[in-house]
mmCIF file of C-alpha atoms in Angstrom:
data_model
loop_
_atom_site.group_PDB
_atom_site.id
_atom_site.type_symbol
_atom_site.label_atom_id
_atom_site.label_comp_id
_atom_site.label_asym_id
_atom_site.label_seq_id
_atom_site.Cartn_x
_atom_site.Cartn_y
_atom_site.Cartn_z
ATOM 1 C CA UNK A 1 2.680 -8.609 -29.408
ATOM 2 C CA UNK A 2 5.057 -5.881 -28.663
ATOM 3 C CA UNK A 3 6.941 -4.357 -25.818
ATOM 4 C CA UNK A 4 9.856 -5.115 -23.554
ATOM 5 C CA UNK A 5 10.642 -6.122 -19.798
ATOM 6 C CA UNK A 6 7.642 -7.380 -17.803
ATOM 7 C CA UNK A 7 4.998 -5.398 -19.591
ATOM 8 C CA UNK A 8 3.536 -7.014 -22.917
ATOM 9 C CA UNK A 9 0.982 -5.395 -24.954
ATOM 10 C CA UNK A 10 -1.254 -7.689 -27.121
ATOM 11 C CA UNK A 11 -3.076 -6.511 -30.262
ATOM 12 C CA UNK A 12 -5.772 -8.536 -31.279
ATOM 13 C CA UNK A 13 -7.252 -9.101 -34.798
ATOM 14 C CA UNK A 14 -10.669 -8.287 -36.153
ATOM 15 C CA UNK A 15 -10.443 -4.617 -35.066
ATOM 16 C CA UNK A 16 -10.236 -5.452 -31.374
ATOM 17 C CA UNK A 17 -7.356 -4.082 -29.229
ATOM 18 C CA UNK A 18 -6.399 -5.031 -25.724
ATOM 19 C CA UNK A 19 -3.843 -4.441 -23.130
ATOM 20 C CA UNK A 20 -2.798 -6.620 -20.528
ATOM 21 C CA UNK A 21 0.078 -6.317 -18.014
ATOM 22 C CA UNK A 22 1.669 -9.464 -16.886
ATOM 23 C CA UNK A 23 3.433 -9.825 -13.456
ATOM 24 C CA UNK A 24 3.390 -13.500 -13.100
ATOM 25 C CA UNK A 25 0.927 -16.071 -12.374
ATOM 26 C CA UNK A 26 -0.825 -14.188 -9.693
ATOM 27 C CA UNK A 27 -2.009 -11.239 -12.143
ATOM 28 C CA UNK A 28 -3.608 -13.332 -15.023
ATOM 29 C CA UNK A 29 -5.965 -11.451 -17.534
ATOM 30 C CA UNK A 30 -9.646 -11.987 -17.299
ATOM 31 C CA UNK A 31 -9.532 -13.989 -20.547
ATOM 32 C CA UNK A 32 -6.901 -16.362 -19.021
ATOM 33 C CA UNK A 33 -8.928 -16.883 -15.925
ATOM 34 C CA UNK A 34 -11.895 -18.053 -17.891
ATOM 35 C CA UNK A 35 -9.825 -20.972 -19.380
ATOM 36 C CA UNK A 36 -8.371 -22.045 -16.111
ATOM 37 C CA UNK A 37 -9.241 -25.663 -15.347
ATOM 38 C CA UNK A 38 -9.955 -26.274 -11.642
ATOM 39 C CA UNK A 39 -6.754 -28.056 -11.305
ATOM 40 C CA UNK A 40 -4.879 -25.018 -12.575
ATOM 41 C CA UNK A 41 -6.781 -22.658 -10.362
ATOM 42 C CA UNK A 42 -5.999 -24.887 -7.579
ATOM 43 C CA UNK A 43 -2.370 -24.947 -8.478
ATOM 44 C CA UNK A 44 -2.295 -21.057 -8.450
ATOM 45 C CA UNK A 45 -3.910 -20.706 -5.057
ATOM 46 C CA UNK A 46 -1.241 -23.146 -3.561
ATOM 47 C CA UNK A 47 1.569 -21.323 -5.379
ATOM 48 C CA UNK A 48 0.384 -17.920 -3.810
ATOM 49 C CA UNK A 49 -0.347 -19.753 -0.316
ATOM 50 C CA UNK A 50 -3.796 -18.520 -0.805
ATOM 51 C CA UNK A 51 -2.786 -14.691 -0.047
ATOM 52 C CA UNK A 52 -4.444 -13.287 -3.135
ATOM 53 C CA UNK A 53 -7.690 -15.290 -2.399
ATOM 54 C CA UNK A 54 -7.851 -15.065 1.350
ATOM 55 C CA UNK A 55 -5.988 -11.969 2.419
ATOM 56 C CA UNK A 56 -9.009 -9.559 1.505
ATOM 57 C CA UNK A 57 -11.307 -11.831 3.543
ATOM 58 C CA UNK A 58 -9.523 -12.523 6.686
ATOM 59 C CA UNK A 59 -6.640 -10.211 6.499
ATOM 60 C CA UNK A 60 -2.907 -10.794 6.162
ATOM 61 C CA UNK A 61 -1.724 -11.456 9.950
ATOM 62 C CA UNK A 62 -4.311 -14.089 10.622
ATOM 63 C CA UNK A 63 -3.371 -16.034 7.415
ATOM 64 C CA UNK A 64 0.362 -15.421 8.254
ATOM 65 C CA UNK A 65 -0.363 -17.029 11.760
ATOM 66 C CA UNK A 66 -2.066 -19.888 10.356
ATOM 67 C CA UNK A 67 0.429 -20.656 7.644
ATOM 68 C CA UNK A 68 3.462 -20.259 10.182
ATOM 69 C CA UNK A 69 2.153 -22.232 12.904
ATOM 70 C CA UNK A 70 0.988 -24.970 10.449
ATOM 71 C CA UNK A 71 4.508 -25.080 8.796
ATOM 72 C CA UNK A 72 6.024 -25.458 12.070
ATOM 73 C CA UNK A 73 3.804 -28.175 13.111
ATOM 74 C CA UNK A 74 4.492 -30.112 9.820
ATOM 75 C CA UNK A 75 8.233 -29.520 10.367
ATOM 76 C CA UNK A 76 8.001 -31.049 13.642
ATOM 77 C CA UNK A 77 6.076 -34.157 12.494
ATOM 78 C CA UNK A 78 8.466 -34.566 9.406
ATOM 79 C CA UNK A 79 11.740 -34.377 11.666
ATOM 80 C CA UNK A 80 10.286 -36.568 14.538
ATOM 81 C CA UNK A 81 7.395 -38.862 13.467
ATOM 82 C CA UNK A 82 7.369 -39.228 9.790
ATOM 83 C CA UNK A 83 8.756 -42.122 7.803
ATOM 84 C CA UNK A 84 11.723 -39.679 6.757
ATOM 85 C CA UNK A 85 12.608 -38.912 10.546
ATOM 86 C CA UNK A 86 15.174 -41.656 10.850
ATOM 87 C CA UNK A 87 16.782 -40.581 7.731
ATOM 88 C CA UNK A 88 17.090 -37.008 9.066
ATOM 89 C CA UNK A 89 18.446 -38.079 12.345
ATOM 90 C CA UNK A 90 21.231 -40.130 10.850
ATOM 91 C CA UNK A 91 23.610 -37.287 11.169
ATOM 92 C CA UNK A 92 23.201 -34.097 13.257
ATOM 93 C CA UNK A 93 23.393 -30.730 11.479
ATOM 94 C CA UNK A 94 25.792 -28.075 13.063
ATOM 95 C CA UNK A 95 23.692 -25.254 14.877
ATOM 96 C CA UNK A 96 25.351 -22.545 12.813
ATOM 97 C CA UNK A 97 23.563 -24.069 9.582
ATOM 98 C CA UNK A 98 20.160 -22.251 10.237
ATOM 99 C CA UNK A 99 21.759 -18.721 10.237
ATOM 100 C CA UNK A 100 22.081 -18.602 6.404
ATOM 101 C CA UNK A 101 18.199 -18.905 6.173
ATOM 102 C CA UNK A 102 17.682 -16.552 8.910
ATOM 103 C CA UNK A 103 20.078 -13.984 7.364
ATOM 104 C CA UNK A 104 18.194 -14.115 4.161
ATOM 105 C CA UNK A 105 14.831 -13.883 5.784
ATOM 106 C CA UNK A 106 16.162 -10.770 7.818
ATOM 107 C CA UNK A 107 17.447 -9.187 4.477
ATOM 108 C CA UNK A 108 14.411 -9.698 2.545
ATOM 109 C CA UNK A 109 12.315 -8.313 5.483
ATOM 110 C CA UNK A 110 14.562 -5.222 5.708
ATOM 111 C CA UNK A 111 14.061 -4.680 1.981
ATOM 112 C CA UNK A 112 10.300 -4.565 2.490
ATOM 113 C CA UNK A 113 10.692 -2.513 5.459
ATOM 114 C CA UNK A 114 12.611 -0.031 3.514
ATOM 115 C CA UNK A 115 9.911 0.240 0.876
ATOM 116 C CA UNK A 116 7.337 0.685 3.492
ATOM 117 C CA UNK A 117 9.013 3.394 5.331
ATOM 118 C CA UNK A 118 9.849 5.128 1.939
ATOM 119 C CA UNK A 119 6.152 5.001 1.031
ATOM 120 C CA UNK A 120 5.362 6.397 4.406
ATOM 121 C CA UNK A 121 7.777 9.223 4.142
ATOM 122 C CA UNK A 122 6.468 10.146 0.521
ATOM 123 C CA UNK A 123 2.812 9.938 1.749
ATOM 124 C CA UNK A 124 3.754 12.264 4.708
ATOM 125 C CA UNK A 125 5.538 14.870 2.388
ATOM 126 C CA UNK A 126 2.289 14.817 -0.051
ATOM 127 C CA UNK A 127 0.056 15.623 3.013
ATOM 128 C CA UNK A 128 2.334 18.564 3.810
ATOM 129 C CA UNK A 129 2.550 19.856 0.293
ATOM 130 C CA UNK A 130 -1.284 19.506 -0.226
ATOM 131 C CA UNK A 131 -2.070 21.460 3.127
ATOM 132 C CA UNK A 132 0.742 24.096 2.194
ATOM 133 C CA UNK A 133 -0.904 24.585 -1.415
ATOM 134 C CA UNK A 134 -4.466 24.891 0.274
ATOM 135 C CA UNK A 135 -2.963 27.692 2.462
ATOM 136 C CA UNK A 136 -1.111 29.342 -0.470
ATOM 137 C CA UNK A 137 -4.466 29.396 -2.422
ATOM 138 C CA UNK A 138 -6.363 30.951 0.448
ATOM 139 C CA UNK A 139 -3.692 33.587 1.195
ATOM 140 C CA UNK A 140 -3.394 34.492 -2.621
ATOM 141 C CA UNK A 141 -7.242 34.593 -2.988
ATOM 142 C CA UNK A 142 -7.208 37.772 -0.658
ATOM 143 C CA UNK A 143 -5.548 39.715 -3.537
ATOM 144 C CA UNK A 144 -7.857 38.946 -6.395
ATOM 145 C CA UNK A 145 -11.382 40.366 -7.006
ATOM 146 C CA UNK A 146 -13.582 40.034 -3.821
ATOM 147 C CA UNK A 147 -16.322 38.151 -5.641
ATOM 148 C CA UNK A 148 -13.801 35.746 -7.101
ATOM 149 C CA UNK A 149 -11.993 35.381 -3.692
ATOM 150 C CA UNK A 150 -15.304 34.367 -1.925
ATOM 151 C CA UNK A 151 -15.956 31.804 -4.416
ATOM 152 C CA UNK A 152 -12.269 30.460 -4.053
ATOM 153 C CA UNK A 153 -12.542 30.247 -0.387
ATOM 154 C CA UNK A 154 -15.846 28.320 -0.759
ATOM 155 C CA UNK A 155 -14.471 26.065 -3.274
ATOM 156 C CA UNK A 156 -11.501 25.288 -1.013
ATOM 157 C CA UNK A 157 -13.819 24.692 2.031
ATOM 158 C CA UNK A 158 -15.851 22.405 -0.006
ATOM 159 C CA UNK A 159 -12.780 20.243 -1.259
ATOM 160 C CA UNK A 160 -11.179 20.190 2.142
ATOM 161 C CA UNK A 161 -14.312 18.973 3.936
ATOM 162 C CA UNK A 162 -14.962 16.338 1.357
ATOM 163 C CA UNK A 163 -11.293 14.975 1.682
ATOM 164 C CA UNK A 164 -11.527 14.952 5.529
ATOM 165 C CA UNK A 165 -14.974 13.435 5.848
ATOM 166 C CA UNK A 166 -15.079 10.933 2.805
ATOM 167 C CA UNK A 167 -11.963 10.449 0.917
ATOM 168 C CA UNK A 168 -9.484 10.115 3.777
ATOM 169 C CA UNK A 169 -11.501 7.525 5.742
ATOM 170 C CA UNK A 170 -11.849 5.775 2.258
ATOM 171 C CA UNK A 171 -8.060 5.508 2.013
ATOM 172 C CA UNK A 172 -7.825 4.423 5.638
ATOM 173 C CA UNK A 173 -10.237 1.508 4.993
ATOM 174 C CA UNK A 174 -9.161 0.871 1.466
ATOM 175 C CA UNK A 175 -12.722 1.511 0.206
ATOM 176 C CA UNK A 176 -12.412 1.664 -3.453
ATOM 177 C CA UNK A 177 -16.050 2.609 -3.933
ATOM 178 C CA UNK A 178 -15.372 6.134 -2.630
ATOM 179 C CA UNK A 179 -11.922 6.461 -4.080
ATOM 180 C CA UNK A 180 -12.855 9.428 -6.134
ATOM 181 C CA UNK A 181 -14.934 11.130 -3.475
ATOM 182 C CA UNK A 182 -13.050 14.495 -3.798
ATOM 183 C CA UNK A 183 -12.867 14.343 -7.787
ATOM 184 C CA UNK A 184 -15.935 16.685 -8.109
ATOM 185 C CA UNK A 185 -14.923 19.186 -5.574
ATOM 186 C CA UNK A 186 -11.253 19.493 -6.981
ATOM 187 C CA UNK A 187 -12.788 19.941 -10.495
ATOM 188 C CA UNK A 188 -15.160 22.641 -9.102
ATOM 189 C CA UNK A 189 -12.081 24.312 -7.266
ATOM 190 C CA UNK A 190 -10.083 24.185 -10.527
ATOM 191 C CA UNK A 191 -12.915 25.780 -12.634
ATOM 192 C CA UNK A 192 -13.419 28.423 -10.001
ATOM 193 C CA UNK A 193 -9.643 29.526 -9.928
ATOM 194 C CA UNK A 194 -9.226 29.436 -13.635
ATOM 195 C CA UNK A 195 -12.561 31.338 -13.862
ATOM 196 C CA UNK A 196 -11.119 34.104 -11.669
ATOM 197 C CA UNK A 197 -7.914 34.343 -13.721
ATOM 198 C CA UNK A 198 -10.029 34.662 -16.973
ATOM 199 C CA UNK A 199 -12.696 36.929 -15.896
ATOM 200 C CA UNK A 200 -10.194 39.530 -14.475
ATOM 201 C CA UNK A 201 -6.592 38.906 -15.525
ATOM 202 C CA UNK A 202 -4.392 39.218 -12.524
ATOM 203 C CA UNK A 203 -0.824 40.097 -12.222
ATOM 204 C CA UNK A 204 1.542 37.395 -13.652
ATOM 205 C CA UNK A 205 2.882 36.413 -10.125
ATOM 206 C CA UNK A 206 -0.541 36.063 -8.573
ATOM 207 C CA UNK A 207 -1.850 33.919 -11.695
ATOM 208 C CA UNK A 208 1.370 31.811 -11.189
ATOM 209 C CA UNK A 209 0.851 31.335 -7.602
ATOM 210 C CA UNK A 210 -2.935 30.214 -8.160
ATOM 211 C CA UNK A 211 -1.878 27.738 -10.979
ATOM 212 C CA UNK A 212 0.887 26.389 -8.960
ATOM 213 C CA UNK A 213 -1.438 25.779 -5.990
ATOM 214 C CA UNK A 214 -3.960 23.799 -7.892
ATOM 215 C CA UNK A 215 -1.271 21.811 -9.736
ATOM 216 C CA UNK A 216 0.287 20.913 -6.286
ATOM 217 C CA UNK A 217 -3.043 20.078 -4.869
ATOM 218 C CA UNK A 218 -3.904 17.791 -7.972
ATOM 219 C CA UNK A 219 -0.318 16.024 -7.701
ATOM 220 C CA UNK A 220 -0.519 15.558 -4.014
ATOM 221 C CA UNK A 221 -3.921 13.970 -4.223
ATOM 222 C CA UNK A 222 -2.816 11.541 -6.835
ATOM 223 C CA UNK A 223 0.253 10.594 -4.687
ATOM 224 C CA UNK A 224 -2.215 9.912 -1.718
ATOM 225 C CA UNK A 225 -4.597 7.700 -3.900
ATOM 226 C CA UNK A 226 -1.679 5.790 -5.508
ATOM 227 C CA UNK A 227 -0.297 4.882 -2.015
ATOM 228 C CA UNK A 228 -3.855 4.006 -0.549
ATOM 229 C CA UNK A 229 -5.356 2.022 -3.280
ATOM 230 C CA UNK A 230 -2.325 0.400 -5.201
ATOM 231 C CA UNK A 231 -2.838 -3.234 -5.291
ATOM 232 C CA UNK A 232 -0.874 -5.361 -2.856
ATOM 233 C CA UNK A 233 2.199 -6.988 -4.411
ATOM 234 C CA UNK A 234 1.683 -10.361 -3.182
ATOM 235 C CA UNK A 235 4.885 -11.671 -4.737
ATOM 236 C CA UNK A 236 7.124 -10.049 -2.094
ATOM 237 C CA UNK A 237 5.133 -11.295 0.719
ATOM 238 C CA UNK A 238 4.989 -14.753 -0.795
ATOM 239 C CA UNK A 239 8.743 -14.656 -0.815
ATOM 240 C CA UNK A 240 8.903 -13.493 2.808
ATOM 241 C CA UNK A 241 6.686 -16.323 3.562
ATOM 242 C CA UNK A 242 8.919 -18.869 1.747
ATOM 243 C CA UNK A 243 11.908 -17.544 3.502
ATOM 244 C CA UNK A 244 9.977 -17.756 6.923
ATOM 245 C CA UNK A 245 9.361 -21.405 6.225
ATOM 246 C CA UNK A 246 12.901 -22.100 5.223
ATOM 247 C CA UNK A 247 14.242 -20.606 8.478
ATOM 248 C CA UNK A 248 11.732 -22.780 10.472
ATOM 249 C CA UNK A 249 12.673 -25.942 8.852
ATOM 250 C CA UNK A 250 16.426 -25.191 9.146
ATOM 251 C CA UNK A 251 15.935 -24.543 13.070
ATOM 252 C CA UNK A 252 14.132 -27.883 13.344
ATOM 253 C CA UNK A 253 16.820 -29.698 11.296
ATOM 254 C CA UNK A 254 19.415 -28.524 13.801
ATOM 255 C CA UNK A 255 17.491 -29.940 16.649
ATOM 256 C CA UNK A 256 16.560 -33.035 14.943
ATOM 257 C CA UNK A 257 18.040 -35.352 17.863
ATOM 258 C CA UNK A 258 16.391 -33.253 20.495
ATOM 259 C CA UNK A 259 12.509 -33.117 20.350
ATOM 260 C CA UNK A 260 12.111 -31.095 23.302
ATOM 261 C CA UNK A 261 14.792 -28.406 22.212
ATOM 262 C CA UNK A 262 13.209 -28.479 18.791
ATOM 263 C CA UNK A 263 9.765 -27.555 20.292
ATOM 264 C CA UNK A 264 11.233 -24.665 22.219
ATOM 265 C CA UNK A 265 13.370 -23.555 19.076
ATOM 266 C CA UNK A 266 10.549 -23.729 16.639
ATOM 267 C CA UNK A 267 8.411 -21.640 19.137
ATOM 268 C CA UNK A 268 10.796 -18.997 19.455
ATOM 269 C CA UNK A 269 11.463 -18.889 15.820
ATOM 270 C CA UNK A 270 7.692 -18.796 14.969
ATOM 271 C CA UNK A 271 7.317 -16.024 17.232
ATOM 272 C CA UNK A 272 10.043 -13.855 15.812
ATOM 273 C CA UNK A 273 8.736 -14.494 12.112
ATOM 274 C CA UNK A 274 5.262 -13.584 13.203
ATOM 275 C CA UNK A 275 6.162 -10.417 14.971
ATOM 276 C CA UNK A 276 8.270 -9.361 12.004
ATOM 277 C CA UNK A 277 5.606 -10.015 9.409
ATOM 278 C CA UNK A 278 2.938 -8.508 11.691
ATOM 279 C CA UNK A 279 4.836 -5.167 12.042
ATOM 280 C CA UNK A 280 5.295 -5.069 8.277
ATOM 281 C CA UNK A 281 1.872 -6.212 7.227
ATOM 282 C CA UNK A 282 0.384 -3.658 9.806
ATOM 283 C CA UNK A 283 2.197 -0.800 7.830
ATOM 284 C CA UNK A 284 1.472 -1.860 4.326
ATOM 285 C CA UNK A 285 -0.443 1.130 3.693
ATOM 286 C CA UNK A 286 0.863 4.803 4.993
ATOM 287 C CA UNK A 287 -2.903 5.561 5.903
ATOM 288 C CA UNK A 288 -3.494 2.410 8.127
ATOM 289 C CA UNK A 289 -1.863 0.692 11.064
ATOM 290 C CA UNK A 290 -0.947 2.033 14.307
ATOM 291 C CA UNK A 291 0.779 5.275 13.351
ATOM 292 C CA UNK A 292 -0.877 6.273 10.011
ATOM 293 C CA UNK A 293 -0.386 9.535 8.163
ATOM 294 C CA UNK A 294 -3.061 11.919 9.278
ATOM 295 C CA UNK A 295 -4.711 14.962 7.504
ATOM 296 C CA UNK A 296 -4.090 17.291 10.687
ATOM 297 C CA UNK A 297 -2.535 20.103 8.494
ATOM 298 C CA UNK A 298 -5.468 20.115 6.202
ATOM 299 C CA UNK A 299 -7.708 20.420 9.264
ATOM 300 C CA UNK A 300 -5.662 23.360 10.562
ATOM 301 C CA UNK A 301 -6.224 24.863 6.819
ATOM 302 C CA UNK A 302 -9.900 25.140 7.686
ATOM 303 C CA UNK A 303 -8.817 27.428 10.635
ATOM 304 C CA UNK A 304 -7.154 29.706 8.458
ATOM 305 C CA UNK A 305 -10.109 29.874 6.302
ATOM 306 C CA UNK A 306 -12.520 30.641 9.240
ATOM 307 C CA UNK A 307 -9.920 33.490 10.187
ATOM 308 C CA UNK A 308 -10.228 34.941 6.611
ATOM 309 C CA UNK A 309 -13.789 34.938 6.695
ATOM 310 C CA UNK A 310 -14.027 36.524 10.409
ATOM 311 C CA UNK A 311 -11.642 39.340 9.003
ATOM 312 C CA UNK A 312 -13.915 39.936 5.973
ATOM 313 C CA UNK A 313 -16.863 39.983 7.997
ATOM 314 C CA UNK A 314 -15.277 42.344 10.593
ATOM 315 C CA UNK A 315 -14.244 44.669 7.536
ATOM 316 C CA UNK A 316 -17.568 44.755 6.213
ATOM 317 C CA UNK A 317 -19.153 46.086 9.514
#
């Protein structure tokens, strides 16, 4: 076993080699999963609050509502009706006590929000770069051999159409089956551009522009796919849930001698936590949610392609 940090690489004997990435109990290798007893498997589900098992089925927001409301009801029962209620009510906790838990929850939510908006900004920049590279490719193609230019425009149209009609909807729906929908079109586009440079060598500035456009399209597409299909990091959402539970219990503890006031306070706290987590969960992917990154600039690139084809047809008449 060698490696450092949180990445550990295992080399097995008898000529077999395997690599496994360990991120804690929620990211076990397939071999480790096979030897889990039912008790251990249930313990892992409990530790993760069912996030990894149930989020893909029912979604994060319904699960967050169920967990948060259930814990609020449990808090009320423990502090008012349980055998421990008399112990909790012996001395009243000063109201500012709950602020430390609320501050921790707010800081962690802000950290997650900063990560989400950073990913959104990077995804928007990748969309701009990809559209810009497509336009640069179309403009530069006008200065190469007419046969090669026509092939480049046809390949660009094929790539953009596949991205708009297949790959982008798959990114929005996190449909991993169609994750590489545009791979074939991108390979074809790269082959056509390289063939144009090999068949008839161009001036060095034009070759550089063509190669740079292809590289930018490839890197921008990888950025899109990475942000759209990266696995959800359940660890940070689990921590946010824990801090939310801590805030709920702290609020209830400050109203332990006032059951009616506790109901109101817990209701307001639950509403605030659910609004926060819902907004964050709704923007986990830059390509989903209420204000996703859209391929509008790529669509406009097709208009430039149509204009080029129209100018060519007019010139042939």
